[in-house]
Short mmCIF file of N, CA, C and O in Angstrom, two decimals:
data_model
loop_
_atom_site.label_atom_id
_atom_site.label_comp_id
_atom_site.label_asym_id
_atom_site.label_seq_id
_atom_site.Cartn_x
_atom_site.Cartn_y
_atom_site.Cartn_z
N UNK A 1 50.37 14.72 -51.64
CA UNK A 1 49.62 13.63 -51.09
C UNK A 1 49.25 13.93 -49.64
O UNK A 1 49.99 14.57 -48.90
N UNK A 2 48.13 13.46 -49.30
CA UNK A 2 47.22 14.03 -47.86
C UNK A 2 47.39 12.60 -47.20
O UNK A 2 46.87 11.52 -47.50
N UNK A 3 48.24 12.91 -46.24
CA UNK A 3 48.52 11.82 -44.94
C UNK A 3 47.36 12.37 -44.03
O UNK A 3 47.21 13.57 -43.80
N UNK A 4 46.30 11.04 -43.38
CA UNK A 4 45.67 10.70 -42.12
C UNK A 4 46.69 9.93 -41.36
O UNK A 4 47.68 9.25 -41.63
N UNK A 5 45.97 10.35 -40.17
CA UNK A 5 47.05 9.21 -38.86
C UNK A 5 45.44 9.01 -38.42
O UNK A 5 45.09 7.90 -38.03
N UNK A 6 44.47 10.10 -38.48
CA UNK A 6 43.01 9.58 -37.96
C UNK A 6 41.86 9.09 -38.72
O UNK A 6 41.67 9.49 -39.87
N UNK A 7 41.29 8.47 -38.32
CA UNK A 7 40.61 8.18 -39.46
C UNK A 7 39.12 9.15 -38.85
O UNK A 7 38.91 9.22 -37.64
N UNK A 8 38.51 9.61 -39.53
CA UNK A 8 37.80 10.81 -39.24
C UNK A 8 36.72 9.86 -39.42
O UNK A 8 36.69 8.94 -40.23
N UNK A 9 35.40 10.34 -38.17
CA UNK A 9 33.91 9.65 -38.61
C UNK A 9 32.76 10.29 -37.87
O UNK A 9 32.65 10.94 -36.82
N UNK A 10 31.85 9.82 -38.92
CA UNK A 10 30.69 11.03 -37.93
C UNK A 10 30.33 10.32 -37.08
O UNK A 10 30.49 9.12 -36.90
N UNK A 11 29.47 11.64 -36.11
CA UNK A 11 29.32 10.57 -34.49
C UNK A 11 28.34 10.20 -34.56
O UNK A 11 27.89 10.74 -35.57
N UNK A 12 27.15 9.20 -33.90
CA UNK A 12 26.01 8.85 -34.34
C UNK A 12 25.79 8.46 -32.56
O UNK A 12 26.57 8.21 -31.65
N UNK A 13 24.68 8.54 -32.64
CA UNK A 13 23.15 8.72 -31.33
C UNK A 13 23.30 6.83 -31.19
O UNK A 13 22.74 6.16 -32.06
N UNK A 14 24.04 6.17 -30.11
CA UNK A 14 23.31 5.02 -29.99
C UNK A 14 22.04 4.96 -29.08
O UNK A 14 21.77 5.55 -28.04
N UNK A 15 21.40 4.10 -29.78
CA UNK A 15 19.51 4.27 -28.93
C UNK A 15 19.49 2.86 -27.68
O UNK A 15 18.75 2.80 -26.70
N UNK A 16 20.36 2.00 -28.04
CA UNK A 16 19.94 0.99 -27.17
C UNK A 16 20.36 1.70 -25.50
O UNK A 16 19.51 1.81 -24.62
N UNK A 17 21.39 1.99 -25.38
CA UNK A 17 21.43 2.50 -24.00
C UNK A 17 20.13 3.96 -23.07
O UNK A 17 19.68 4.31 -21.98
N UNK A 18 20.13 4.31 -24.69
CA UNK A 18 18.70 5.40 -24.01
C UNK A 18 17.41 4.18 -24.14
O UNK A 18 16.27 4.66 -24.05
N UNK A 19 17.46 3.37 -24.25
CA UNK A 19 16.09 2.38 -24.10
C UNK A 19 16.42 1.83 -22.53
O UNK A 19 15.52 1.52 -21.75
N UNK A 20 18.02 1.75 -22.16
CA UNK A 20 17.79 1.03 -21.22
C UNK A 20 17.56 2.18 -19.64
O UNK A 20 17.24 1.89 -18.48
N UNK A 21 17.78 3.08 -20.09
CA UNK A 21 17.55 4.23 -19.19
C UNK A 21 15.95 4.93 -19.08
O UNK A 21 15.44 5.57 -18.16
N UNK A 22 15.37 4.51 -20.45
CA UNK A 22 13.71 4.82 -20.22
C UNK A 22 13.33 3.63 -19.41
O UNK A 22 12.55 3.75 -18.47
N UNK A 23 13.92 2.27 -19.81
CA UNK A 23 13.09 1.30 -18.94
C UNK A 23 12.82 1.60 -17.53
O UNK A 23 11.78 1.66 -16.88
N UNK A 24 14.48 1.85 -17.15
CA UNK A 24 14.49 1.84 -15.60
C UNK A 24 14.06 3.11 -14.72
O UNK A 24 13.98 3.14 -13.50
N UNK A 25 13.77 4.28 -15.71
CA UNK A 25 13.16 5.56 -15.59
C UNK A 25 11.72 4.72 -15.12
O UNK A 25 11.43 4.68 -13.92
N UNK A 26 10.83 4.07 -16.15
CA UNK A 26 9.38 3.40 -16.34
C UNK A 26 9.48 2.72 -14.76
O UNK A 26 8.76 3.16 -13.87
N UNK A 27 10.49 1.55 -14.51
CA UNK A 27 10.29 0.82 -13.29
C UNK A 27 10.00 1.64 -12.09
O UNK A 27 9.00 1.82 -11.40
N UNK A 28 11.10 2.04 -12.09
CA UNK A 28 11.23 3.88 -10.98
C UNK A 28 10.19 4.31 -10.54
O UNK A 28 9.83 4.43 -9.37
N UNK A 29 9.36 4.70 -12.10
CA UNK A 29 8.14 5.17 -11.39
C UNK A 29 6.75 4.59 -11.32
O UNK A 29 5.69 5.18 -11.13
N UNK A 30 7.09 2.86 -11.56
CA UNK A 30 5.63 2.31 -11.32
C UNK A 30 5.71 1.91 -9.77
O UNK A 30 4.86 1.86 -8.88
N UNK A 31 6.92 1.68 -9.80
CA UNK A 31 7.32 1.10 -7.71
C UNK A 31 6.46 2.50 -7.20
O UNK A 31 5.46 2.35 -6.50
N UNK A 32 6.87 3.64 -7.53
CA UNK A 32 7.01 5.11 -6.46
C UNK A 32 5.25 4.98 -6.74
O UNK A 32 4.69 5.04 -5.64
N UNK A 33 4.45 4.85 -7.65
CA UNK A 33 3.14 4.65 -7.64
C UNK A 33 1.85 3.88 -6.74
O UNK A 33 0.85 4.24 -6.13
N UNK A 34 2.74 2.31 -7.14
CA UNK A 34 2.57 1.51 -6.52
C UNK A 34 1.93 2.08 -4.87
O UNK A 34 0.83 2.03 -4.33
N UNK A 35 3.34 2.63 -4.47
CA UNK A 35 3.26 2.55 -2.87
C UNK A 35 2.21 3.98 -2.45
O UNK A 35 1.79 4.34 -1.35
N UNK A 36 2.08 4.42 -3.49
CA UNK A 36 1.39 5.81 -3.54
C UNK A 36 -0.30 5.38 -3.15
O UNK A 36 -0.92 5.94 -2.25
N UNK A 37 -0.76 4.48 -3.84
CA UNK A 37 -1.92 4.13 -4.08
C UNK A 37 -2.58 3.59 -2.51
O UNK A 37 -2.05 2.66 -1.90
N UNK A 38 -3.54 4.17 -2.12
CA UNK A 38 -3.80 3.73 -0.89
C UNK A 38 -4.94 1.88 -1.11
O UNK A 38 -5.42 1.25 -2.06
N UNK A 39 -4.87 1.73 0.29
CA UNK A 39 -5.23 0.21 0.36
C UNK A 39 -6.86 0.70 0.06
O UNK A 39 -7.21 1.52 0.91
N UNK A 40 -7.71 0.46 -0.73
CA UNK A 40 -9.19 0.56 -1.02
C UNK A 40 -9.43 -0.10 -0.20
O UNK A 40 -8.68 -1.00 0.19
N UNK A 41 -11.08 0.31 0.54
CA UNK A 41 -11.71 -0.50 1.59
C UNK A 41 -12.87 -0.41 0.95
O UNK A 41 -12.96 0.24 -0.09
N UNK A 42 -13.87 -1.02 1.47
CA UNK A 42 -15.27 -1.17 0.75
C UNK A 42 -16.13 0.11 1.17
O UNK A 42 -15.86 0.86 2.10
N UNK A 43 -17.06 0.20 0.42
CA UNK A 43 -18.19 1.37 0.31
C UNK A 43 -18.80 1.19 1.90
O UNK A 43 -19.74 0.42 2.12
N UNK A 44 -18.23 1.86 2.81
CA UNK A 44 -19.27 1.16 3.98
C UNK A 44 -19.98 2.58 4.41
O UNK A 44 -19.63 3.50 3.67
N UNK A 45 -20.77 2.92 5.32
CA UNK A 45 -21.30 3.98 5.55
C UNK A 45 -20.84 4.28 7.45
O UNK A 45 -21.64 4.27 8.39
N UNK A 46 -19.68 4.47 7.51
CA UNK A 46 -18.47 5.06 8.40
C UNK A 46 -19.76 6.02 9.47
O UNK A 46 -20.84 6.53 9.18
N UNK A 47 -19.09 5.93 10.58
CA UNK A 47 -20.19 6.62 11.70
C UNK A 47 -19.43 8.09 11.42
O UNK A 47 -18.31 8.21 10.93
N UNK A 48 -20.59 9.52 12.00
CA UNK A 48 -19.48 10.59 12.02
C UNK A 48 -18.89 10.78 13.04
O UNK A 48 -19.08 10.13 14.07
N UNK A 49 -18.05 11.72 12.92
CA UNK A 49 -17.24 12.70 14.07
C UNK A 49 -17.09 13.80 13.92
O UNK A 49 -17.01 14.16 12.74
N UNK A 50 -17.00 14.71 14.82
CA UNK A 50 -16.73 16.27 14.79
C UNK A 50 -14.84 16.24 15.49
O UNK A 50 -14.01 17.12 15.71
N UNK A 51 -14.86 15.19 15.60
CA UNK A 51 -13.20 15.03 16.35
C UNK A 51 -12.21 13.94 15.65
O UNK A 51 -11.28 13.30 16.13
N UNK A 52 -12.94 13.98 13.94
CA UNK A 52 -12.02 12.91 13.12
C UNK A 52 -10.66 13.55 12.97
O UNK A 52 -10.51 14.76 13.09
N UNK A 53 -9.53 12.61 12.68
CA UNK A 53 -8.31 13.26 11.92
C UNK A 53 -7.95 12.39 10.94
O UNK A 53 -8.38 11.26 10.73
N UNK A 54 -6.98 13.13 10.27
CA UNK A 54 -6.34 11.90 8.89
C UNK A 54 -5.12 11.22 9.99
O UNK A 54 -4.28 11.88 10.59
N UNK A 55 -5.27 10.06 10.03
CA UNK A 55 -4.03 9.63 10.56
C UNK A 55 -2.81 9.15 9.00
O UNK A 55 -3.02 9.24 7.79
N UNK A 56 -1.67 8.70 9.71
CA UNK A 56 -0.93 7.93 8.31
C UNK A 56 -1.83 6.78 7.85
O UNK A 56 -2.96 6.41 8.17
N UNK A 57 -0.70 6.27 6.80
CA UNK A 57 -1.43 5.24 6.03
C UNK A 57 -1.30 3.94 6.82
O UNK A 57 -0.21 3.39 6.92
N UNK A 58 -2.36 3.47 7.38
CA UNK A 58 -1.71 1.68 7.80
C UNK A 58 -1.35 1.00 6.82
O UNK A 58 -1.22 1.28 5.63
N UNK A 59 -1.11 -0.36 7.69
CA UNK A 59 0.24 -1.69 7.02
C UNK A 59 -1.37 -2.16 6.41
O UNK A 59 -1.54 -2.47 5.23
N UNK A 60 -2.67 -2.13 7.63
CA UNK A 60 -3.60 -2.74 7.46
C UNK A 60 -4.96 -2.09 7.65
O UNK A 60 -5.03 -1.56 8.76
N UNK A 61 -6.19 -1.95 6.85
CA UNK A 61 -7.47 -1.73 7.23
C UNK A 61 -8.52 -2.61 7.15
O UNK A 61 -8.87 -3.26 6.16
N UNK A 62 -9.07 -2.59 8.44
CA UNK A 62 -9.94 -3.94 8.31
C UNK A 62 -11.26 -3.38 8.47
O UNK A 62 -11.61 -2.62 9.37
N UNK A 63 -12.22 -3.97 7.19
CA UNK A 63 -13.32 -3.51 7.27
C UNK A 63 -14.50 -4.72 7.77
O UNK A 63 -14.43 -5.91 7.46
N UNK A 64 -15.21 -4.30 8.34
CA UNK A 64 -16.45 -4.75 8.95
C UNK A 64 -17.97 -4.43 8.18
O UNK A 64 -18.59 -3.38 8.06
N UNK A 65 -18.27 -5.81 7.75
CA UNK A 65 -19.14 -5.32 6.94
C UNK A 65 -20.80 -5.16 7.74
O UNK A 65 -20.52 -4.66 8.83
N UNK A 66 -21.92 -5.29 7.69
CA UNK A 66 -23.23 -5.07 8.05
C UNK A 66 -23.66 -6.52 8.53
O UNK A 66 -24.33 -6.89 9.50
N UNK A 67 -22.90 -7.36 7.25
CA UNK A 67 -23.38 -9.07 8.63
C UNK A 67 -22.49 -9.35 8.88
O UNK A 67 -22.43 -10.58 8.92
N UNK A 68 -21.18 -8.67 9.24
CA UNK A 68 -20.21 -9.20 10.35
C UNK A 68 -18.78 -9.51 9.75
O UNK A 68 -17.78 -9.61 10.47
N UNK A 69 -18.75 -9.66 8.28
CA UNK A 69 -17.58 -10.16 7.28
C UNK A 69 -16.59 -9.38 7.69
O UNK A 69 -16.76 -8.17 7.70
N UNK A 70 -15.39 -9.94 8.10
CA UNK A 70 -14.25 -9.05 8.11
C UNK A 70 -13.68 -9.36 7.04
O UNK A 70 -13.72 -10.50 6.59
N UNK A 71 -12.93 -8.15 6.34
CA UNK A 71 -12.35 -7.92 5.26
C UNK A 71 -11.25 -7.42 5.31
O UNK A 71 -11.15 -6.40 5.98
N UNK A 72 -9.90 -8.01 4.54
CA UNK A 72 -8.99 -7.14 3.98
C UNK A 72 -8.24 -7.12 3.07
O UNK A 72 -7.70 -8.15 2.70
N UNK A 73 -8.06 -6.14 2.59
CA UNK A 73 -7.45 -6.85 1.23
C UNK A 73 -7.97 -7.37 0.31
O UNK A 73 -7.41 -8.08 -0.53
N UNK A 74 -9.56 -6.96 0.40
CA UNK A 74 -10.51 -8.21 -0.44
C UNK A 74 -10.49 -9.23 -0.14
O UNK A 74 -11.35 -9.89 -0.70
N UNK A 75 -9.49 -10.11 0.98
CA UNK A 75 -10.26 -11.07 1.21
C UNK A 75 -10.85 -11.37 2.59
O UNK A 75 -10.34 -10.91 3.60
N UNK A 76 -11.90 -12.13 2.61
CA UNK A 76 -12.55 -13.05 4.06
C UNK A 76 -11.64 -13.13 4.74
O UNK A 76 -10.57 -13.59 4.34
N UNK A 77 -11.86 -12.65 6.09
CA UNK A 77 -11.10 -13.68 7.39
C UNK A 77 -12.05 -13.71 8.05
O UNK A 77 -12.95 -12.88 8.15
N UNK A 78 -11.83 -15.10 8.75
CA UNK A 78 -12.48 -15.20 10.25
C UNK A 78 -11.76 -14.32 11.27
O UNK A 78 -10.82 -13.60 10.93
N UNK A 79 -12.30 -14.39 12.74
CA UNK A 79 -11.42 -14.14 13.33
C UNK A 79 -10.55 -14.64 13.88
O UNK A 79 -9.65 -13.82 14.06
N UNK A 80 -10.23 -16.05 14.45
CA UNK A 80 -9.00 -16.65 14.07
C UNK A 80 -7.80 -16.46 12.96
O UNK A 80 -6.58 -16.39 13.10
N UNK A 81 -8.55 -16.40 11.92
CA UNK A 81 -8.01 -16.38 10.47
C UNK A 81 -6.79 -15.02 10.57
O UNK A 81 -5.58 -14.99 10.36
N UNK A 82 -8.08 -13.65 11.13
CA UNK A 82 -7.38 -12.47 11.23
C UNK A 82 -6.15 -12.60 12.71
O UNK A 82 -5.03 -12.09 12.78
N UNK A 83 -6.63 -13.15 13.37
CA UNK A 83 -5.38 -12.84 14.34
C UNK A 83 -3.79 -13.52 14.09
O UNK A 83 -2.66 -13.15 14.37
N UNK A 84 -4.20 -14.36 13.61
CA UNK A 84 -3.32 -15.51 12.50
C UNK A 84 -2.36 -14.83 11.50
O UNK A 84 -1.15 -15.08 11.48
N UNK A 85 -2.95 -13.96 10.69
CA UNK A 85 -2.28 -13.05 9.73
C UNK A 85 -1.97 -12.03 10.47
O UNK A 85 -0.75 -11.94 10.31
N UNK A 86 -2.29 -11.19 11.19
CA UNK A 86 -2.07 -10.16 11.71
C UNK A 86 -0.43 -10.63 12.61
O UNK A 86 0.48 -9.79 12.57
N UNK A 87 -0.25 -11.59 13.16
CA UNK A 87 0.45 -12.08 14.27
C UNK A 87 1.62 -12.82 13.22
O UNK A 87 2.79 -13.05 13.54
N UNK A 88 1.08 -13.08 12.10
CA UNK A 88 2.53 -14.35 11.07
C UNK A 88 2.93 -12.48 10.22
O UNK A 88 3.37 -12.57 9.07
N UNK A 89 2.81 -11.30 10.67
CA UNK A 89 3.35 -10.09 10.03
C UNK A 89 4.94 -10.01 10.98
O UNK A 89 5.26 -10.61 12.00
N UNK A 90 5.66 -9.07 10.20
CA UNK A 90 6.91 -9.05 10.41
C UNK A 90 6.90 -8.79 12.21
O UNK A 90 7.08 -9.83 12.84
N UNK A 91 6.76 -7.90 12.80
CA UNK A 91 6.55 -7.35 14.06
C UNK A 91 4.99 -6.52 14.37
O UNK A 91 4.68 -5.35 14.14
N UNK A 92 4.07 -7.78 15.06
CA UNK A 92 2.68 -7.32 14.92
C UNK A 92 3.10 -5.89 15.66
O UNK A 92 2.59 -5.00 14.98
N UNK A 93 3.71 -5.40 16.61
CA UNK A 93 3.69 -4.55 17.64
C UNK A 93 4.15 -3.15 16.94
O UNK A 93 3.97 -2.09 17.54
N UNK A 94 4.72 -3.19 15.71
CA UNK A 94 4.63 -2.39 15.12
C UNK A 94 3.67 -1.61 14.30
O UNK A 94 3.50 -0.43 14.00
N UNK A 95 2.94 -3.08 14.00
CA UNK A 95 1.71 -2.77 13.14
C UNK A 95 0.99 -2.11 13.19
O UNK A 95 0.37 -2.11 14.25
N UNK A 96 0.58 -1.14 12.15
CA UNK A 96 -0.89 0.22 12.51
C UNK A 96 -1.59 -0.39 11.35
O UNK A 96 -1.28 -0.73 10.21
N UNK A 97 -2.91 -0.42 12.24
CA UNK A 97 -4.04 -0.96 11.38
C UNK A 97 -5.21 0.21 12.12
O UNK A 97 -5.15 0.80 13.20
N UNK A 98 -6.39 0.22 10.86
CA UNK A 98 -7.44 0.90 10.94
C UNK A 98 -8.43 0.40 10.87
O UNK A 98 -8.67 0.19 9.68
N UNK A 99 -9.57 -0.11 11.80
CA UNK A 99 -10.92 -0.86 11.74
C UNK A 99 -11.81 0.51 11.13
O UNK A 99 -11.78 1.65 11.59
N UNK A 100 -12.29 0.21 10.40
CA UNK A 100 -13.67 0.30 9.50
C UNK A 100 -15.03 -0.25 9.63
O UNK A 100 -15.57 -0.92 8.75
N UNK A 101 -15.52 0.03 10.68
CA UNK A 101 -16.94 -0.25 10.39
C UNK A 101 -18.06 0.42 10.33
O UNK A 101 -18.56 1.43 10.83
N UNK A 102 -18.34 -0.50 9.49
CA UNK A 102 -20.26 0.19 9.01
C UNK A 102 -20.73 0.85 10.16
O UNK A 102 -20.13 0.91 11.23
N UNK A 103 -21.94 1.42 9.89
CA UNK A 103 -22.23 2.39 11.22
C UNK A 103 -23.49 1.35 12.02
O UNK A 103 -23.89 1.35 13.19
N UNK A 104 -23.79 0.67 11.02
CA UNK A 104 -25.00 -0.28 11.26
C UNK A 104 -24.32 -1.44 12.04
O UNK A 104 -25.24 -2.15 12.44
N UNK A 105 -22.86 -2.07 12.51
CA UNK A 105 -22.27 -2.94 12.56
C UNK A 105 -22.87 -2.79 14.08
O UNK A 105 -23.18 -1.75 14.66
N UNK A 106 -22.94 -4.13 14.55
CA UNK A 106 -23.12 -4.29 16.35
C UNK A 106 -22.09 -4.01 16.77
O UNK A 106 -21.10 -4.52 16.23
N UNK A 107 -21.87 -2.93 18.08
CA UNK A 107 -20.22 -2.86 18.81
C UNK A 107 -19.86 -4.28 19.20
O UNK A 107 -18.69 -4.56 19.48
N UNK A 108 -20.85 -5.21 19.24
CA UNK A 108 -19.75 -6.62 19.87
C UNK A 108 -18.81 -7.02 18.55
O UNK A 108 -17.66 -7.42 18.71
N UNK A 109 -19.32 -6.90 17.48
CA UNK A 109 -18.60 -7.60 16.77
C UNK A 109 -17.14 -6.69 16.30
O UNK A 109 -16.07 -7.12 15.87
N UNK A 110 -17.54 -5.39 16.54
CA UNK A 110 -16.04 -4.14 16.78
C UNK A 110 -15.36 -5.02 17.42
O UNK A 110 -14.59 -5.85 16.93
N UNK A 111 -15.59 -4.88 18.41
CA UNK A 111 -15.20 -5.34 19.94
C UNK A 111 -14.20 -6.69 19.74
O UNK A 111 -13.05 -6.88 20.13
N UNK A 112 -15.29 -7.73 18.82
CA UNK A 112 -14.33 -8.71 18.68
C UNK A 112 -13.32 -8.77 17.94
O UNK A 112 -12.38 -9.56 18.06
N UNK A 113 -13.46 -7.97 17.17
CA UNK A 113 -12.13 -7.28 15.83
C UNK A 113 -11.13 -7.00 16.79
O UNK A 113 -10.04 -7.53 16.98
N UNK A 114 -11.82 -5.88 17.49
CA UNK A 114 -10.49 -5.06 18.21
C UNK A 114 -9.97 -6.08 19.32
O UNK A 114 -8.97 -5.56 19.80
N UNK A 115 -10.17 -7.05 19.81
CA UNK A 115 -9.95 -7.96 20.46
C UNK A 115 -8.77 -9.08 19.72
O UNK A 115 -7.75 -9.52 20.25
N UNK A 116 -9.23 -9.33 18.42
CA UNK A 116 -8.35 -10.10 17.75
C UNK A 116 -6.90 -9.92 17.51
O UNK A 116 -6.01 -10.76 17.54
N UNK A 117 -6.84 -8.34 17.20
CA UNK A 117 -6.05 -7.62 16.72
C UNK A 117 -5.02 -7.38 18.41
O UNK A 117 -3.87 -7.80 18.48
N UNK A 118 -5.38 -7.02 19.02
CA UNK A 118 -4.83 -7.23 20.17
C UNK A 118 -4.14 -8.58 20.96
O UNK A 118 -3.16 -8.59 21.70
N UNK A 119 -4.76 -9.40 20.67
CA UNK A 119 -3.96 -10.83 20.78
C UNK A 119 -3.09 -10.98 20.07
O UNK A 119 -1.93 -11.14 20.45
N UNK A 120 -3.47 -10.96 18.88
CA UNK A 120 -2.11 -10.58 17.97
C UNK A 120 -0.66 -10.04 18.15
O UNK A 120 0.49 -10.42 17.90
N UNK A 121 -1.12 -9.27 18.55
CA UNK A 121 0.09 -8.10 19.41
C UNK A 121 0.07 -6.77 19.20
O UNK A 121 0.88 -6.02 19.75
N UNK A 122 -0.99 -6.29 18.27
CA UNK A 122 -0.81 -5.03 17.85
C UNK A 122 -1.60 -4.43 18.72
O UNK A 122 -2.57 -4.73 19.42
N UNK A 123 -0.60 -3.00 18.36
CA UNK A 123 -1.33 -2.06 19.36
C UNK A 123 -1.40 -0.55 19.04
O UNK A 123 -1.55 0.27 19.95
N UNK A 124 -1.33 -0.30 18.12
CA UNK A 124 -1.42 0.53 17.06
C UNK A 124 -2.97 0.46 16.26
O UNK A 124 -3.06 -0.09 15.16
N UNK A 125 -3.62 0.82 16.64
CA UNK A 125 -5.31 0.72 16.24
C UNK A 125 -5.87 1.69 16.25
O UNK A 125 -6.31 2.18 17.29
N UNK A 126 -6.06 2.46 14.53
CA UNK A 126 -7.04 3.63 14.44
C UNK A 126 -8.53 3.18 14.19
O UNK A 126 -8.95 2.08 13.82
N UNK A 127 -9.23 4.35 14.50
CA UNK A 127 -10.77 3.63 13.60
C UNK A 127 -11.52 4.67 12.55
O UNK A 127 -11.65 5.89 12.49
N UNK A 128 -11.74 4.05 12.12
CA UNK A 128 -12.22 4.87 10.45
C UNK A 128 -13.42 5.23 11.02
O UNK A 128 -14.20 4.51 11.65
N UNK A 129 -13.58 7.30 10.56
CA UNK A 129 -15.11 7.65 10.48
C UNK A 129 -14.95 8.39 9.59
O UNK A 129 -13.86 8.33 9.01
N UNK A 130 -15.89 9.31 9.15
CA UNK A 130 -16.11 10.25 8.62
C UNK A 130 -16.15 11.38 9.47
O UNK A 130 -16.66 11.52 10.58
N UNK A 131 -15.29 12.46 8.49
CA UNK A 131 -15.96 13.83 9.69
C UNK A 131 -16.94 14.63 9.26
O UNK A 131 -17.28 14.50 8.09
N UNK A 132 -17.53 15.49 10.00
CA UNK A 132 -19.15 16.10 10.09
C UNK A 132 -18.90 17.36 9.07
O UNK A 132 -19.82 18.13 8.81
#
């Protein structure tokens, strides 16, 4: 007679824990994407330079459109509106933002951008061109 003390069994693949390791694999890498993806600005026609550089990515780019619309983010601000948001951000003085404007844009209305943004508190201000 054949005594066990073990009881012998085959081993088998559980799947629910490899589901929960693809999920968080999936999350992982839609965050790392996410932040990958730069902020889109609108089609504008950027002045040139022979003295452009890539700077980093700003928190913010504000585009200036041809009748004056400031934009970000897709949406409208005034300029109140913008110094408002710019200033309710964690530490404006940290903030790097990049004005964008059309090449057709009047410098006053630059001017008043870059003005806004400065009340605000920021002081970190690139400006978008194209290079030659």
């Amino acid at each position: 007679m054949e005594r066990r003390y073990f009881e012998q069994r085959k081993g088998r693949v559980e799947i629910i824990p490899m589901i929960d390791i693809m999920l968080f694999l999936l999350v992982f890498f839609i965050m790392i994407t996410i932040q990958m993806i730069p902020d889109k600005g609108l089609n504008l026609q950027l002045p040139a330079s022979s003295q452009a550089k890539m700077l980093p990515h700003p928190h913010y780019t504000i585009n200036i459109e041809k009748d004056g619309t400031v934009t970000v983010k897709g949406r409208h601000y005034t300029l109140a509106g913008l110094r408002q948001m710019l200033a309710s951000d964690k530490d404006p003085s940290k903030t790097q933002i990049t004005i964008a404007a059309d090449k057709a844009v009047p410098f006053q209305d630059f001017i008043h951008v870059m003005d806004a943004c400065q009340k605000a508190g920021v002081s970190d201000i690139g400006i978008a061109a194209k290079p030659r």
